[in-house]
Short mmCIF file of C-alpha atoms in Angstrom, two decimals:
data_model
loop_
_atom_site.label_atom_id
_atom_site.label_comp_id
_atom_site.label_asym_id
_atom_site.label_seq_id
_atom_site.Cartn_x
_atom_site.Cartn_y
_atom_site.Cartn_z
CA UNK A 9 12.05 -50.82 111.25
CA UNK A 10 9.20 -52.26 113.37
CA UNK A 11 10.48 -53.97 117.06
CA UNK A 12 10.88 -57.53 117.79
CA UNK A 13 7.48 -58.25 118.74
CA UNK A 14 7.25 -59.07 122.50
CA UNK A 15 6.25 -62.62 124.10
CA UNK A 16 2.96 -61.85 124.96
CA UNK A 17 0.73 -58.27 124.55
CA UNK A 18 -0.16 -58.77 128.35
CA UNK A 19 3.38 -58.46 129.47
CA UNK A 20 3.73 -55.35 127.31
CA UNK A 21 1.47 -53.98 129.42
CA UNK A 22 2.04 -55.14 132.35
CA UNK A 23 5.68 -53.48 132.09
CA UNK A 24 4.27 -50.32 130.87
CA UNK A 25 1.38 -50.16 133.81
CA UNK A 26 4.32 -50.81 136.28
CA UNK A 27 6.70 -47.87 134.78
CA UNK A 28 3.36 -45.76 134.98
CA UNK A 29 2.55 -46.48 138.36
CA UNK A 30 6.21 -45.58 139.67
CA UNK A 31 6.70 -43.09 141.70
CA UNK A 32 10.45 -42.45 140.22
CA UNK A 33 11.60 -43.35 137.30
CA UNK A 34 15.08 -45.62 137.64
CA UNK A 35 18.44 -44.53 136.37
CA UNK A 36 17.79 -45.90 132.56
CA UNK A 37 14.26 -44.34 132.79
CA UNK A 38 15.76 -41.41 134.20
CA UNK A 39 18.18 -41.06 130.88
CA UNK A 40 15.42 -41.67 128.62
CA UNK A 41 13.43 -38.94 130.57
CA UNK A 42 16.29 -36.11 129.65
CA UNK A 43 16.66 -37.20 126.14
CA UNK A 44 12.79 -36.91 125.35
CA UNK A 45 12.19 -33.86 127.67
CA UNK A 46 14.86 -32.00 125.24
CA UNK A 47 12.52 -32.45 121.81
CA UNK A 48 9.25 -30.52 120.89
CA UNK A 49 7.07 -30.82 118.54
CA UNK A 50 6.82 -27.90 115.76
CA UNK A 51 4.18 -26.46 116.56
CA UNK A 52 2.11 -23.15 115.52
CA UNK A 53 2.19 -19.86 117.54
CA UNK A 54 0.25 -20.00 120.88
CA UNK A 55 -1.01 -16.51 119.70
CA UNK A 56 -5.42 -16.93 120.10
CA UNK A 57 -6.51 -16.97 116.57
CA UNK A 58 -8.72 -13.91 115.33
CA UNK A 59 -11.95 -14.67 116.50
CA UNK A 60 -11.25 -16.59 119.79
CA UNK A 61 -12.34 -15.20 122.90
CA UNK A 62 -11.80 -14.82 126.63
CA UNK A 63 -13.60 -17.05 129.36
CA UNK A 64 -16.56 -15.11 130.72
CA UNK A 65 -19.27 -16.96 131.99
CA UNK A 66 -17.06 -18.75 134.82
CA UNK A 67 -14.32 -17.29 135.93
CA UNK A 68 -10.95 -19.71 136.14
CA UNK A 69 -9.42 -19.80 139.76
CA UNK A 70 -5.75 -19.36 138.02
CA UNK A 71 -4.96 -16.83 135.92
CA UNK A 72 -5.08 -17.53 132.21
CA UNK A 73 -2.03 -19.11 130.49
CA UNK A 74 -0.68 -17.84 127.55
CA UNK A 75 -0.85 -21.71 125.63
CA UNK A 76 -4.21 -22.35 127.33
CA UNK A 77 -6.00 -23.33 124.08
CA UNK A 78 -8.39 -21.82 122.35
CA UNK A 79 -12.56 -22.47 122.91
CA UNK A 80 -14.21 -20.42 120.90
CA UNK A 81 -13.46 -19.43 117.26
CA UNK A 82 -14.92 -18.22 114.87
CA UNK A 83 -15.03 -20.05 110.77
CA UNK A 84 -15.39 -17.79 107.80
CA UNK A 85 -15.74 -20.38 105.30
CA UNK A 86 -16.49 -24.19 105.36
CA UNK A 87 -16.47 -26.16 108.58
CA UNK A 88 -14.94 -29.95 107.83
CA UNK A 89 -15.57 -32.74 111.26
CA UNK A 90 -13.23 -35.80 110.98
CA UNK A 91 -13.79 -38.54 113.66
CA UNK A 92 -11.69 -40.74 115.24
CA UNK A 93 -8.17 -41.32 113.60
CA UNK A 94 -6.09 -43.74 115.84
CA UNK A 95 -2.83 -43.81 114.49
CA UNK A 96 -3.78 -44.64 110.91
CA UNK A 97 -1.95 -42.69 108.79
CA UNK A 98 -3.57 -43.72 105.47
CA UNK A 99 -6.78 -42.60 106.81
CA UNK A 100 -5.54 -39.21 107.85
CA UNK A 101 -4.74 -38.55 104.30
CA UNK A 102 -7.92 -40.23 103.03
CA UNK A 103 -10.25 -37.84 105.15
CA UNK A 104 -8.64 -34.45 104.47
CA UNK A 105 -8.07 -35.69 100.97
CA UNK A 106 -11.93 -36.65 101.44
CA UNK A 107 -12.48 -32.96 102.55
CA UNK A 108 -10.65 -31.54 99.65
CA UNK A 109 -8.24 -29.73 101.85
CA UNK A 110 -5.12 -31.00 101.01
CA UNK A 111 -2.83 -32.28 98.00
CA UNK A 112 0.46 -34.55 97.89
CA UNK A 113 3.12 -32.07 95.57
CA UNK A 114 5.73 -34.20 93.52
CA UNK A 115 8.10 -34.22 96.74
CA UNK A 116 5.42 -35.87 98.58
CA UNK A 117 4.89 -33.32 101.05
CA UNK A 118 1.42 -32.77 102.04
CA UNK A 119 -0.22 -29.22 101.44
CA UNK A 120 -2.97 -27.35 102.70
CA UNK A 121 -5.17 -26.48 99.45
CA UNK A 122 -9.10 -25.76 101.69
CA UNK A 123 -8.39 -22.12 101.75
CA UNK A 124 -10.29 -20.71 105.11
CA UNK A 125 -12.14 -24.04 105.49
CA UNK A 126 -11.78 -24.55 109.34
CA UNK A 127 -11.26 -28.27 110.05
CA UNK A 128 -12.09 -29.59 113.47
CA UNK A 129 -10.33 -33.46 114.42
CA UNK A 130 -12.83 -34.48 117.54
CA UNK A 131 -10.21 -36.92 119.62
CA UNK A 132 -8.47 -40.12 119.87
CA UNK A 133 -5.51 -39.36 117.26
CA UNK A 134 -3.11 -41.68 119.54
CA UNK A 135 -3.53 -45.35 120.19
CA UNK A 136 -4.55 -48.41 117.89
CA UNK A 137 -2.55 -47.54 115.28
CA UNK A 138 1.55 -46.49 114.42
CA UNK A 139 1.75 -43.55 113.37
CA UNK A 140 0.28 -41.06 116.17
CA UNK A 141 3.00 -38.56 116.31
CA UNK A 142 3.27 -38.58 112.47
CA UNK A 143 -0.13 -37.42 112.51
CA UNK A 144 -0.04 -34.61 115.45
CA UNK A 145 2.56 -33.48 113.62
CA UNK A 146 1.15 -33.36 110.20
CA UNK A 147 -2.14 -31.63 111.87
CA UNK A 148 0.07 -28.76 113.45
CA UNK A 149 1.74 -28.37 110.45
CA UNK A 150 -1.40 -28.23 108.10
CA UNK A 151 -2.41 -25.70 110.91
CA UNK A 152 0.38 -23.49 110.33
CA UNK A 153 -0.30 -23.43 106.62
CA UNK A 154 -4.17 -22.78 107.01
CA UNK A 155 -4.15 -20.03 109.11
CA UNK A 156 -1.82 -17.88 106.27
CA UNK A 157 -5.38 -18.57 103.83
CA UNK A 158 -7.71 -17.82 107.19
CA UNK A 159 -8.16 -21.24 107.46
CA UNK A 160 -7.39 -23.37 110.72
CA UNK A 161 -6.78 -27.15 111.89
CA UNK A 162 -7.34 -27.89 115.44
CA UNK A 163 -6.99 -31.23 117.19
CA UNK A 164 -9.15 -31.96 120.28
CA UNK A 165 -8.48 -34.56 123.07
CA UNK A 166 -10.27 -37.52 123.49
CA UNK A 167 -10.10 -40.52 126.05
CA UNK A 168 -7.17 -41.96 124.46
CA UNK A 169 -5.18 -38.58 124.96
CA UNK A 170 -6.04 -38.72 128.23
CA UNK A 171 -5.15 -42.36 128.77
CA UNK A 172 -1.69 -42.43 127.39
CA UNK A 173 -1.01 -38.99 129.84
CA UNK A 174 -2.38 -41.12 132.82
CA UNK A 175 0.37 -43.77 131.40
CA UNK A 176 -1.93 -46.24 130.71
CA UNK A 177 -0.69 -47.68 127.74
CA UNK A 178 -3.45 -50.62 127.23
CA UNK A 179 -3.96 -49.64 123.34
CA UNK A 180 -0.25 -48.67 122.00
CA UNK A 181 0.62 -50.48 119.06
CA UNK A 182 3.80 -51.99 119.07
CA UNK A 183 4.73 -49.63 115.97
CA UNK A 184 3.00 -46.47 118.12
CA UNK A 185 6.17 -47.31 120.74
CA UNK A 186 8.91 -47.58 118.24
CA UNK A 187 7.69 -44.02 117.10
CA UNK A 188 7.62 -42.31 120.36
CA UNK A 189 11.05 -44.28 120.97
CA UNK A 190 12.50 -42.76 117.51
CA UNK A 191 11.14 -39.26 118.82
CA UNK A 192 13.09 -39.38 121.71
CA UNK A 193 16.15 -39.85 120.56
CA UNK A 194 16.70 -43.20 120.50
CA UNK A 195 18.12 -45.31 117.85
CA UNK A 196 16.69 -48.24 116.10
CA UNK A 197 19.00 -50.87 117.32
CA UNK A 198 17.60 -50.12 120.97
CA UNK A 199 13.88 -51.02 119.58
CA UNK A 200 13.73 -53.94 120.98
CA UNK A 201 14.30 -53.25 124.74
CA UNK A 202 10.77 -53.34 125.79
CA UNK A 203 11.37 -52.25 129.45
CA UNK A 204 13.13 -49.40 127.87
CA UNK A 205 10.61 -48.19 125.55
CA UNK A 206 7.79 -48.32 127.98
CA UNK A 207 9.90 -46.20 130.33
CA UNK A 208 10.66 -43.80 127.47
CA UNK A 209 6.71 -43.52 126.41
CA UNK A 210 6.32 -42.26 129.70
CA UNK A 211 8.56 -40.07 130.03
CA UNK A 212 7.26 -38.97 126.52
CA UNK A 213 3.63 -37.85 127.28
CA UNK A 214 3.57 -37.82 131.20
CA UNK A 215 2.11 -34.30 132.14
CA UNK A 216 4.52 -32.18 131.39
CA UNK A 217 6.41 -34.31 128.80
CA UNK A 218 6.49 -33.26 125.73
CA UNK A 219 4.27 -34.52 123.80
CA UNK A 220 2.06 -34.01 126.93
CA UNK A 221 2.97 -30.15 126.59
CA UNK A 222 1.59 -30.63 122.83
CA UNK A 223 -1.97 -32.31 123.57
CA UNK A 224 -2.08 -29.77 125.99
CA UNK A 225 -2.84 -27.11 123.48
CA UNK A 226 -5.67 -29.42 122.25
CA UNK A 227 -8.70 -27.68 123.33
CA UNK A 228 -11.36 -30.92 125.15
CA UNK A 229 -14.67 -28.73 124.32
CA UNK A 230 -14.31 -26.35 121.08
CA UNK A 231 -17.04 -23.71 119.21
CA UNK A 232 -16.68 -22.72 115.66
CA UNK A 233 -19.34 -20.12 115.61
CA UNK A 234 -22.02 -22.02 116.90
CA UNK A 235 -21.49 -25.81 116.37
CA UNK A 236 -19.86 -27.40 119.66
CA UNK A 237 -17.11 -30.08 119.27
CA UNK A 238 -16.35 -32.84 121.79
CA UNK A 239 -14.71 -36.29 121.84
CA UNK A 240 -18.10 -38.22 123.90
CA UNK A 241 -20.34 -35.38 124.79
CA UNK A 242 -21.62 -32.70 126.90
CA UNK A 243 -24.22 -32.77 129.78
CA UNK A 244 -25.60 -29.87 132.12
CA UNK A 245 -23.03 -30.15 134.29
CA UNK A 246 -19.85 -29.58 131.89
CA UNK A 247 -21.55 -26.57 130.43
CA UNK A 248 -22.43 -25.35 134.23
CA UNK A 249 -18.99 -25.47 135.25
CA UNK A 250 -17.60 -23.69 132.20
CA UNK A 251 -16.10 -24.91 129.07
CA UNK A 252 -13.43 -22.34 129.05
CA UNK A 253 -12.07 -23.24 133.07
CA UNK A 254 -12.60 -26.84 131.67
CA UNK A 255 -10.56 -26.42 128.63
CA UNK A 256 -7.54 -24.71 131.00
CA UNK A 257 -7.74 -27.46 133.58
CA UNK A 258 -6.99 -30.01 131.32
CA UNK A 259 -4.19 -28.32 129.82
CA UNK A 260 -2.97 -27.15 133.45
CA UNK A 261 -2.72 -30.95 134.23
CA UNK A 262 -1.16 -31.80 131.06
CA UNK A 263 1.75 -28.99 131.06
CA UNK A 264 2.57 -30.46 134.85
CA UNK A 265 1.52 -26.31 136.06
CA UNK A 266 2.35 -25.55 139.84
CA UNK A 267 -0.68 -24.73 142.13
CA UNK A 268 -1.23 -22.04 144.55
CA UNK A 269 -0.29 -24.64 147.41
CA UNK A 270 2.65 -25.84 145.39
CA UNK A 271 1.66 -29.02 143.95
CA UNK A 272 0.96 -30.20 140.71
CA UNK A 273 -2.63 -29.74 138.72
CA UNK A 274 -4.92 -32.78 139.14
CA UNK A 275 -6.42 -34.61 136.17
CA UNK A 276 -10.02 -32.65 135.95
CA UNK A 277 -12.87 -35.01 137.09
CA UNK A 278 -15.33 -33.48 134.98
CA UNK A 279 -13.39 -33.87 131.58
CA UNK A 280 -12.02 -37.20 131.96
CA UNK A 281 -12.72 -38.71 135.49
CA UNK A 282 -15.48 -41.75 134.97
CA UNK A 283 -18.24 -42.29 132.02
CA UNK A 284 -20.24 -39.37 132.58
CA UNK A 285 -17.12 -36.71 131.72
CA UNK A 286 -16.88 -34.76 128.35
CA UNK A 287 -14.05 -37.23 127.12
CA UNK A 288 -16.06 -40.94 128.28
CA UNK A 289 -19.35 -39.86 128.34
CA UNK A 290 -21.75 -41.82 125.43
CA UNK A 291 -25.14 -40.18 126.14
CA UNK A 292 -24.87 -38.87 122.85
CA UNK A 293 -22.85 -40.47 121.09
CA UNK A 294 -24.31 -44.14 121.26
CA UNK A 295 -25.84 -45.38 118.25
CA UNK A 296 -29.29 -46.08 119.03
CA UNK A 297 -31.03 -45.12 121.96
CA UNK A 298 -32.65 -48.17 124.11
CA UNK A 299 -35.98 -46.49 124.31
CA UNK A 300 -38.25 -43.34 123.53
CA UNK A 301 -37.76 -42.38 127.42
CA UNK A 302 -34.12 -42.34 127.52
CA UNK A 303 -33.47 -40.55 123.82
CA UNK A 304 -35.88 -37.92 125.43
CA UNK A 305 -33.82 -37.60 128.19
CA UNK A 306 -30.57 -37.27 126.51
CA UNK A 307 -32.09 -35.16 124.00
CA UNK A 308 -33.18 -32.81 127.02
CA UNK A 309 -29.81 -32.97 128.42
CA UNK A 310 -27.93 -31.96 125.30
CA UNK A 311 -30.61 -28.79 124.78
CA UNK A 312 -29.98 -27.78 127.98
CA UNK A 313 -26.06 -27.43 127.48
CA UNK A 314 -26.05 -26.06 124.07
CA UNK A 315 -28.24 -23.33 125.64
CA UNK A 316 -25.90 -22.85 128.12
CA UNK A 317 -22.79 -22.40 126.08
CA UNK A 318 -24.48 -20.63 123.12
CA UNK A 319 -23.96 -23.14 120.58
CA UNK A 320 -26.66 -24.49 117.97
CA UNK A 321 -25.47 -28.41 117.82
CA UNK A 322 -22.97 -30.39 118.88
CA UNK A 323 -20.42 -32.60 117.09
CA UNK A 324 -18.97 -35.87 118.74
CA UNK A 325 -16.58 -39.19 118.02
CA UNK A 326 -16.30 -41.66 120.56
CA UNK A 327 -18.61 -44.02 119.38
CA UNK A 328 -18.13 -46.24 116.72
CA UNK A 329 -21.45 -45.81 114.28
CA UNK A 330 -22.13 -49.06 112.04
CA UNK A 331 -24.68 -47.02 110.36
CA UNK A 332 -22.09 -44.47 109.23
CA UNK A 333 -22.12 -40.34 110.10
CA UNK A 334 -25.59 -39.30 111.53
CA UNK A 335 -27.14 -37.28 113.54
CA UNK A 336 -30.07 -37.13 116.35
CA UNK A 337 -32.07 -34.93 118.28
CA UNK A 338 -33.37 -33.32 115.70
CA UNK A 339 -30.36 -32.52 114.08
CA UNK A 340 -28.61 -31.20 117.29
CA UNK A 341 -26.11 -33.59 117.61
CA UNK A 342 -23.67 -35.45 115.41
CA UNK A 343 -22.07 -38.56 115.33
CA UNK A 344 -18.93 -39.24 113.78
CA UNK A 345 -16.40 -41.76 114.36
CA UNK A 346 -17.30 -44.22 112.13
CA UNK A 347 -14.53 -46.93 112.97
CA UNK A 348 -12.45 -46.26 110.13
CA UNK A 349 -9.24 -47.02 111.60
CA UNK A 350 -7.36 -49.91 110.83
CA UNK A 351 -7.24 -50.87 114.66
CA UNK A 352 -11.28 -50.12 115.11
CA UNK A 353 -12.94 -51.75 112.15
CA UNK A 354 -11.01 -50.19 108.75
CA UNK A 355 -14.04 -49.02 107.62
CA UNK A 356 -14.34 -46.14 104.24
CA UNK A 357 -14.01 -42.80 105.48
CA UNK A 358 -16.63 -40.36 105.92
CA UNK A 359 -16.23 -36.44 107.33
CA UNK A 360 -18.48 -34.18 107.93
CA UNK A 361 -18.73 -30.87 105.89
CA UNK A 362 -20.96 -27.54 107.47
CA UNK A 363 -21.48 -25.06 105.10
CA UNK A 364 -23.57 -21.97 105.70
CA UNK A 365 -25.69 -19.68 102.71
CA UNK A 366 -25.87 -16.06 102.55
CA UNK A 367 -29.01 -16.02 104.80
CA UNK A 368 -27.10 -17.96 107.91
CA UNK A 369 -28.58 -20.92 107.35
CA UNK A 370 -26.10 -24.38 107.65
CA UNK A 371 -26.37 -27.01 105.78
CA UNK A 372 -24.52 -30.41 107.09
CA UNK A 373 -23.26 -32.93 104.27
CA UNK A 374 -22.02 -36.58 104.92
CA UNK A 375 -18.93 -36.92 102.48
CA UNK A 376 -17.13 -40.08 101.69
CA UNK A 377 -13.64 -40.80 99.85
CA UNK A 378 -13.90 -39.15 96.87
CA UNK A 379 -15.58 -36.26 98.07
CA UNK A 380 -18.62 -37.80 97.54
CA UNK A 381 -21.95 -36.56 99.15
CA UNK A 382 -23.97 -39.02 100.84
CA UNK A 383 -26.39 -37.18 102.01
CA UNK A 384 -26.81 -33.69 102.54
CA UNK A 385 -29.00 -31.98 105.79
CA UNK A 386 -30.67 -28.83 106.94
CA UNK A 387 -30.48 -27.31 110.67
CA UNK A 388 -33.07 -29.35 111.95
CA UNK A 389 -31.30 -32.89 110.66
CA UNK A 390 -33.84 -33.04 107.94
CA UNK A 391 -32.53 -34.77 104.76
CA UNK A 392 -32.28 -32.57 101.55
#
């Protein structure tokens, strides 16, 4: 059952900015706060997969956490991208159907079928659309059932993540807070108590909420053997300070962890803080570049990093691409989201697919519903 629709979107947020920017929540928001902070999200085992490894080349200031997530991992068989999902359910299911790594049985329960294919989501699951927590939930659970075949699902977080743990709730769907009312606890009759379900969002994926406590385990920078994942993109200075401390800041803020001097973990600056961090920044994920000087410079940029962290390319969303899936740099960096959300511009859905031959070589194929292939790629971006 979908909420009365409010007067006006602006008041929407205007009541969910104000809950946000409270210091307390007040006695109702208080209730709503212990009925959410009692559910959780099945998840998988916080156990590294076999392959991951430790951080090495800068040392964290905390020690490591045991659900700090994972950056580096390594893929046995096909690598699948998918961009930019934002709450559309019938999308979710039309890329990994896309990918050929799922099927719908006759109870229409959705089951892994990619065998060790290691599929990599690059950010922005939440906002835009209803069905956010439908999908984190269908992600961890195709997870689970991967990793008995060697296969794997991970999530990463992207700008909207990051927004809705900040509390700023500027693109939830009206449907996306029924759904984190439901998951709280509540009961359909109380959908249409705005005030309410704004508080209840909050209290919902504030850091250390729960489904804060969930994104958390979302790595924001991820390497599957050596192609780099982010949600915008990486410069110098993210691969400088260290993916892996970058990865456990984030989910130090989002889990709500104590400092040394007793407070709380800051949002890292880096990661999400203005338009040049790993989550906002468009360097390389814009479309076209504005002229030869600048693509040379972000082309620069980009090499520089990959060096850095060891990786060979580097996979973004972000972006919408009218052009569809493509890549630049000579082939060292890939852009994905392709809008095909129903809140971005409902356009067909296209993945990416990595595969690599018995002499290490990757090839990188554009695949659209159907399983299609568009067009297919060498190493260097070169078209087949």
């Amino acid at each position: 059952m979908a909420p009365a629709p409010l007067t006006t979107r602006r008041e929407m947020l205007r009541r969910a900015l104000a809950v946000a920017a409270a210091s307390t929540l007040n006695p109702a928001g208080a209730a709503a706060a212990a009925v959410v902070t009692t559910q959780d999200v099945v998840a998988p085992s916080s156990s590294k997969a076999k392959g991951d490894v430790a951080a090495s080349d800068v040392p964290s200031a905390r020690p490591s956490h045991p659900d700090d997530p994972p950056t580096r991992v390594t893929a046995t068989g096909r690598i699948i991208a998918i961009g930019d999902l934002h709450g559309d359910w019938r999308k979710t299911i039309g890329a990994l159907s896309t990918a050929k790594v799922i099927a719908v049985n006759e109870l229409d329960e959705v089951i892994w079928t990619g065998g060790d294919t290691c599929v990599v989501q690059v950010g922005d699951v939440l906002d835009r659309g209803d069905h956010e927590i439908a999908i984190v939930k269908l992600l961890r659970d195709l997870d689970k059932q991967a990793r008995k075949e060697g296969g794997a699902v991970h999530m990463l977080n992207g700008n909207h993540e990051s927004l809705n743990v900040c509390g700023d709730f500027r693109y939830v769907t009206p449907g996306a807070f029924a759904e984190s009312a439901l998951y709280s606890g509540l009961q359909e009759g109380e959908l249409t108590d705005w005030d309410l379900l704004a508080r209840v969002r909050y209290a919902v994926y504030r850091p250390g909420g729960p489904m804060a406590l969930e994104l958390a385990k979302n790595p924001t920078v991820l390497i599957v053997n050596d192609t780099a994942f982010a949600h915008g993109g990486l410069l110098p200075v993210h691969a400088n300070y260290g993916i892996e401390k970058l990865n456990a800041d984030v989910a130090a803020w989002m889990r709500a962890d104590t400092t040394p001097d007793g407070g709380k973990a800051a949002p890292p600056f880096l990661a999400m803080g203005d338009s040049s961090s790993v989550m906002w920044n468009r360097t390389q994920s814009k479309e076209h570049f504005p002229s030869p000087n600048e693509r040379y410079t972000s082309c620069r940029m980009l090499s520089q990093a990959l060096e850095k962290i060891g990786a060979t390319r580097l996979v973004v969303g972000h972006t919408p691409q009218l052009s569809g899936a493509n890549c630049e740099c000579e082939g060292q960096v890939w852009r994905l989201d392709v809008g095909m959300s129903y809140g971005v511009l409902n356009r067909p859905v296209q993945v990416l697919e990595i595969t690599r031959d018995k002499d290490g070589k990757d090839t990188m194929a554009v695949l659209s519903e159907g399983g299609e292939c568009l067009a297919s790629y060498d190493e260097d971006g070169l078209p087949l």
